[in-house]
């Protein structure tokens, strides 16, 4: 949803998938392009191989440094105004190969740095819901972190671990990293627990909590099955309007980076 709206504010916007579980969402967007399988395979080649069977990850980046390969070549344009580097389930296998590589936590940053004109665009990285090597790569490459979370007990329990990880990455790998804020999503005001957790977040994190709250909304849930961002599928829905408000709030915070 955010990518679909961000393109209204930025001349160029790239959605970068670092989440193996996002295959269905990205796949539906790519189906409209008629190149789903090609794009999925190209992205895995981009991260791990060199589009040559058996070639190692570092060989690709050696070629990138020599100017023989660029991340630009694996980008896919979508009809919604933003470009896409899609993820699929094979990305989980890529993570295993990262473990034995030098500078393993910097591989995604190196890939992003290889792209032309990257300073002129907004790059949004979709991370897996775990503190994995893929997540670490994303944190090392990013300038800011948005933490979407449901106002539920287990989400609150895991939040402290994530915040501590962000601090460690700031200290050891990426001093430019900052926490842009917490975004409350799938919020149902009728549930007492959701209200209580929301109040605890506001009390503990203060202005780090975005004022915008994304409600639980059927139209947002239906949008991926139609191959569209929710704000395109039904701009008048409560969920789409909430994401529009969130984008405006996010832009204000990005201006301080």
Tab-separated table of C-alpha atoms in Angstrom:
chain	number	residue	atom	x	y	z
A	1	UNK	CA	0.000	0.000	0.000
A	2	UNK	CA	2.825	2.374	0.904
A	3	UNK	CA	4.613	1.845	-2.404
A	4	UNK	CA	1.417	2.538	-4.287
A	5	UNK	CA	1.038	5.899	-2.589
A	6	UNK	CA	4.696	6.915	-2.287
A	7	UNK	CA	5.010	7.257	-6.047
A	8	UNK	CA	2.691	10.293	-5.806
A	9	UNK	CA	5.378	12.106	-3.796
A	10	UNK	CA	8.629	10.857	-5.344
A	11	UNK	CA	9.757	10.996	-8.943
A	12	UNK	CA	11.133	7.463	-8.644
A	13	UNK	CA	10.211	4.743	-6.176
A	14	UNK	CA	11.581	1.206	-5.887
A	15	UNK	CA	9.970	-1.629	-3.939
A	16	UNK	CA	12.691	-4.085	-2.959
A	17	UNK	CA	11.604	-7.479	-1.673
A	18	UNK	CA	13.819	-9.029	1.013
A	19	UNK	CA	11.042	-11.266	2.333
A	20	UNK	CA	10.754	-14.840	0.993
A	21	UNK	CA	7.134	-14.984	2.177
A	22	UNK	CA	6.068	-12.156	-0.144
A	23	UNK	CA	5.839	-14.310	-3.279
A	24	UNK	CA	2.069	-14.089	-3.622
A	25	UNK	CA	1.884	-10.319	-3.222
A	26	UNK	CA	4.705	-9.653	-5.653
A	27	UNK	CA	3.573	-12.414	-7.978
A	28	UNK	CA	0.139	-10.880	-8.407
A	29	UNK	CA	1.688	-7.535	-9.315
A	30	UNK	CA	3.996	-9.214	-11.785
A	31	UNK	CA	1.253	-11.292	-13.362
A	32	UNK	CA	-0.049	-8.087	-14.907
A	33	UNK	CA	3.342	-7.747	-16.567
A	34	UNK	CA	3.301	-11.316	-17.867
A	35	UNK	CA	6.824	-11.965	-16.587
A	36	UNK	CA	6.430	-13.402	-13.111
A	37	UNK	CA	8.698	-16.429	-13.402
A	38	UNK	CA	11.378	-14.527	-15.297
A	39	UNK	CA	11.443	-11.722	-12.751
A	40	UNK	CA	11.508	-14.076	-9.765
A	41	UNK	CA	14.441	-16.034	-11.166
A	42	UNK	CA	16.320	-12.900	-12.162
A	43	UNK	CA	16.030	-11.582	-8.618
A	44	UNK	CA	17.436	-14.746	-7.091
A	45	UNK	CA	20.248	-14.680	-9.631
A	46	UNK	CA	20.828	-11.057	-8.676
A	47	UNK	CA	21.281	-11.902	-5.007
A	48	UNK	CA	23.037	-15.249	-5.127
A	49	UNK	CA	24.235	-16.475	-8.488
A	50	UNK	CA	25.547	-14.857	-11.598
A	51	UNK	CA	22.915	-16.206	-13.971
A	52	UNK	CA	25.363	-19.093	-14.488
A	53	UNK	CA	24.692	-22.478	-12.794
A	54	UNK	CA	27.131	-22.999	-9.942
A	55	UNK	CA	28.483	-19.448	-9.992
A	56	UNK	CA	28.948	-17.929	-6.541
A	57	UNK	CA	27.432	-14.804	-5.088
A	58	UNK	CA	30.711	-12.871	-4.866
A	59	UNK	CA	31.388	-13.389	-8.568
A	60	UNK	CA	28.264	-11.391	-9.400
A	61	UNK	CA	29.438	-8.486	-7.289
A	62	UNK	CA	32.917	-8.655	-8.744
A	63	UNK	CA	31.265	-8.183	-12.141
A	64	UNK	CA	29.139	-5.377	-10.716
A	65	UNK	CA	32.206	-3.561	-9.460
A	66	UNK	CA	33.708	-3.894	-12.923
A	67	UNK	CA	30.580	-2.382	-14.447
A	68	UNK	CA	29.657	-5.596	-16.286
A	69	UNK	CA	26.438	-6.118	-14.331
A	70	UNK	CA	24.083	-3.688	-12.628
A	71	UNK	CA	21.099	-4.112	-10.340
A	72	UNK	CA	19.271	-1.903	-12.820
A	73	UNK	CA	19.029	-4.809	-15.228
A	74	UNK	CA	16.804	-6.846	-12.886
A	75	UNK	CA	14.290	-4.112	-12.087
A	76	UNK	CA	10.706	-4.549	-13.244
A	77	UNK	CA	8.434	-1.587	-13.939
A	78	UNK	CA	4.851	-1.937	-12.727
A	79	UNK	CA	1.729	-0.278	-14.032
A	80	UNK	CA	1.271	1.382	-10.648
A	81	UNK	CA	4.111	3.867	-11.043
A	82	UNK	CA	6.881	2.209	-9.043
A	83	UNK	CA	9.622	-0.276	-9.928
A	84	UNK	CA	9.969	-3.680	-8.324
A	85	UNK	CA	12.714	-6.090	-7.340
A	86	UNK	CA	10.534	-9.054	-6.380
A	87	UNK	CA	11.203	-11.755	-3.795
A	88	UNK	CA	10.029	-15.335	-3.748
A	89	UNK	CA	10.517	-18.455	-1.626
A	90	UNK	CA	13.907	-19.162	-3.195
A	91	UNK	CA	15.224	-16.188	-1.270
A	92	UNK	CA	15.240	-18.410	1.824
A	93	UNK	CA	17.868	-20.576	0.098
A	94	UNK	CA	19.839	-17.451	-0.743
A	95	UNK	CA	20.032	-16.656	2.953
A	96	UNK	CA	21.838	-19.934	3.626
A	97	UNK	CA	24.490	-19.020	1.075
A	98	UNK	CA	24.999	-15.629	2.709
A	99	UNK	CA	26.250	-17.240	5.932
A	100	UNK	CA	29.647	-18.247	4.562
A	101	UNK	CA	30.345	-15.087	2.591
A	102	UNK	CA	32.595	-12.188	3.510
A	103	UNK	CA	30.782	-8.942	4.373
A	104	UNK	CA	27.594	-10.987	4.466
A	105	UNK	CA	25.646	-8.284	6.283
A	106	UNK	CA	26.571	-5.687	3.630
A	107	UNK	CA	25.515	-7.578	0.481
A	108	UNK	CA	22.190	-5.826	0.031
A	109	UNK	CA	23.780	-2.422	0.570
A	110	UNK	CA	26.371	-3.221	-2.067
A	111	UNK	CA	23.610	-4.239	-4.455
A	112	UNK	CA	21.711	-1.010	-3.877
A	113	UNK	CA	24.860	1.082	-4.227
A	114	UNK	CA	25.440	-0.449	-7.662
A	115	UNK	CA	22.204	1.031	-9.015
A	116	UNK	CA	22.368	4.185	-11.105
A	117	UNK	CA	20.736	7.342	-9.741
A	118	UNK	CA	19.740	5.616	-6.507
A	119	UNK	CA	20.125	8.889	-4.616
A	120	UNK	CA	17.197	10.358	-6.543
A	121	UNK	CA	14.624	7.756	-5.526
A	122	UNK	CA	12.861	6.340	-2.512
A	123	UNK	CA	13.713	2.693	-1.897
A	124	UNK	CA	11.386	0.747	0.366
A	125	UNK	CA	12.596	-2.651	1.560
A	126	UNK	CA	10.129	-5.306	2.622
A	127	UNK	CA	11.720	-7.413	5.378
A	128	UNK	CA	10.796	-10.844	6.715
A	129	UNK	CA	9.009	-10.934	10.105
A	130	UNK	CA	12.104	-12.345	11.808
A	131	UNK	CA	15.580	-11.232	12.856
A	132	UNK	CA	17.315	-13.095	10.054
A	133	UNK	CA	20.348	-12.456	7.869
A	134	UNK	CA	18.021	-10.922	5.280
A	135	UNK	CA	16.664	-8.522	7.896
A	136	UNK	CA	20.193	-7.657	9.001
A	137	UNK	CA	21.129	-6.899	5.396
A	138	UNK	CA	18.132	-4.606	5.084
A	139	UNK	CA	19.007	-2.776	8.315
A	140	UNK	CA	22.589	-2.289	7.151
A	141	UNK	CA	21.378	-0.827	3.842
A	142	UNK	CA	18.605	1.436	5.154
A	143	UNK	CA	18.547	4.954	6.543
A	144	UNK	CA	15.339	4.474	8.474
A	145	UNK	CA	13.108	1.728	9.833
A	146	UNK	CA	9.312	1.614	9.915
A	147	UNK	CA	8.006	-1.026	12.320
A	148	UNK	CA	4.468	-2.114	11.450
A	149	UNK	CA	2.839	-4.016	14.271
A	150	UNK	CA	-0.510	-5.304	15.377
A	151	UNK	CA	-1.633	-4.179	18.795
A	152	UNK	CA	-1.444	-7.646	20.307
A	153	UNK	CA	0.501	-9.188	23.168
A	154	UNK	CA	2.989	-11.312	21.214
A	155	UNK	CA	3.803	-8.429	18.868
A	156	UNK	CA	4.591	-6.303	21.915
A	157	UNK	CA	6.847	-9.030	23.322
A	158	UNK	CA	8.944	-9.185	20.139
A	159	UNK	CA	9.235	-5.430	19.778
A	160	UNK	CA	11.939	-5.035	22.421
A	161	UNK	CA	14.159	-7.572	20.632
A	162	UNK	CA	13.771	-5.712	17.358
A	163	UNK	CA	14.558	-2.337	18.934
A	164	UNK	CA	17.681	-3.806	20.558
A	165	UNK	CA	18.764	-5.241	17.205
A	166	UNK	CA	18.345	-1.833	15.552
A	167	UNK	CA	20.562	-0.288	18.236
A	168	UNK	CA	23.244	-2.943	17.717
A	169	UNK	CA	23.200	-2.390	13.960
A	170	UNK	CA	23.563	1.362	14.548
A	171	UNK	CA	26.554	0.745	16.783
A	172	UNK	CA	28.360	-1.877	14.708
A	173	UNK	CA	27.338	-1.569	11.062
A	174	UNK	CA	25.178	1.415	10.122
A	175	UNK	CA	25.408	4.589	12.244
A	176	UNK	CA	23.006	6.345	9.827
A	177	UNK	CA	20.156	3.987	10.730
A	178	UNK	CA	17.278	5.483	12.684
A	179	UNK	CA	13.878	4.278	13.785
A	180	UNK	CA	11.367	6.354	11.851
A	181	UNK	CA	8.505	5.067	13.926
A	182	UNK	CA	5.968	2.430	14.882
A	183	UNK	CA	2.944	1.992	12.655
A	184	UNK	CA	-0.119	0.372	14.210
A	185	UNK	CA	-1.755	-1.847	11.587
A	186	UNK	CA	-4.837	-4.079	11.342
A	187	UNK	CA	-6.218	-2.133	14.276
A	188	UNK	CA	-9.676	-2.972	15.591
A	189	UNK	CA	-10.917	-0.350	18.034
A	190	UNK	CA	-13.623	-2.714	19.274
A	191	UNK	CA	-11.015	-4.953	20.932
A	192	UNK	CA	-10.024	-3.832	24.418
A	193	UNK	CA	-6.584	-5.468	24.221
A	194	UNK	CA	-5.787	-3.559	21.023
A	195	UNK	CA	-6.618	-0.283	22.735
A	196	UNK	CA	-4.496	-1.185	25.764
A	197	UNK	CA	-1.460	-2.159	23.689
A	198	UNK	CA	-1.837	0.997	21.596
A	199	UNK	CA	-1.813	3.100	24.758
A	200	UNK	CA	1.279	1.281	26.052
A	201	UNK	CA	3.105	1.952	22.785
A	202	UNK	CA	2.259	5.644	22.892
A	203	UNK	CA	3.312	5.861	26.534
A	204	UNK	CA	6.630	4.081	26.056
A	205	UNK	CA	7.731	5.318	22.608
A	206	UNK	CA	6.080	8.750	22.574
A	207	UNK	CA	6.475	10.596	19.288
A	208	UNK	CA	8.082	7.527	17.691
A	209	UNK	CA	4.554	6.166	17.276
A	210	UNK	CA	2.929	7.393	14.078
A	211	UNK	CA	-0.313	9.232	14.704
A	212	UNK	CA	-1.927	7.421	11.786
A	213	UNK	CA	-3.515	4.072	12.622
A	214	UNK	CA	-4.216	1.576	9.827
A	215	UNK	CA	-7.566	-0.097	10.541
A	216	UNK	CA	-8.462	-3.688	9.827
A	217	UNK	CA	-10.125	-3.326	6.445
A	218	UNK	CA	-11.686	-5.888	4.116
A	219	UNK	CA	-10.910	-3.895	0.971
A	220	UNK	CA	-7.184	-3.837	1.784
A	221	UNK	CA	-7.282	-7.601	2.309
A	222	UNK	CA	-9.033	-8.156	-1.025
A	223	UNK	CA	-6.654	-6.008	-3.078
A	224	UNK	CA	-3.740	-8.506	-3.503
A	225	UNK	CA	-6.063	-11.116	-5.011
A	226	UNK	CA	-6.864	-8.551	-7.721
A	227	UNK	CA	-3.177	-7.771	-8.298
A	228	UNK	CA	-3.474	-4.187	-7.023
A	229	UNK	CA	-2.333	-2.081	-4.071
A	230	UNK	CA	-5.276	-1.309	-1.797
A	231	UNK	CA	-5.149	2.403	-2.532
A	232	UNK	CA	-5.602	1.633	-6.231
A	233	UNK	CA	-8.185	-1.095	-5.750
A	234	UNK	CA	-10.470	1.104	-3.635
A	235	UNK	CA	-9.136	4.621	-2.936
A	236	UNK	CA	-12.265	5.501	-0.966
A	237	UNK	CA	-11.887	2.686	1.587
A	238	UNK	CA	-10.950	3.424	5.181
A	239	UNK	CA	-7.712	1.523	4.782
A	240	UNK	CA	-6.657	3.414	1.654
A	241	UNK	CA	-7.394	6.758	3.274
A	242	UNK	CA	-5.353	5.728	6.312
A	243	UNK	CA	-2.343	4.884	4.142
A	244	UNK	CA	-2.685	8.239	2.390
A	245	UNK	CA	-2.506	9.962	5.784
A	246	UNK	CA	0.428	7.797	6.784
A	247	UNK	CA	2.370	8.756	3.645
A	248	UNK	CA	2.003	12.440	4.467
A	249	UNK	CA	3.220	11.781	8.006
A	250	UNK	CA	6.117	9.670	6.773
A	251	UNK	CA	7.269	12.380	4.361
A	252	UNK	CA	7.507	14.811	7.242
A	253	UNK	CA	9.760	12.434	9.145
A	254	UNK	CA	11.885	11.613	6.109
A	255	UNK	CA	12.636	15.306	5.695
A	256	UNK	CA	14.504	15.204	9.029
A	257	UNK	CA	16.910	12.415	7.964
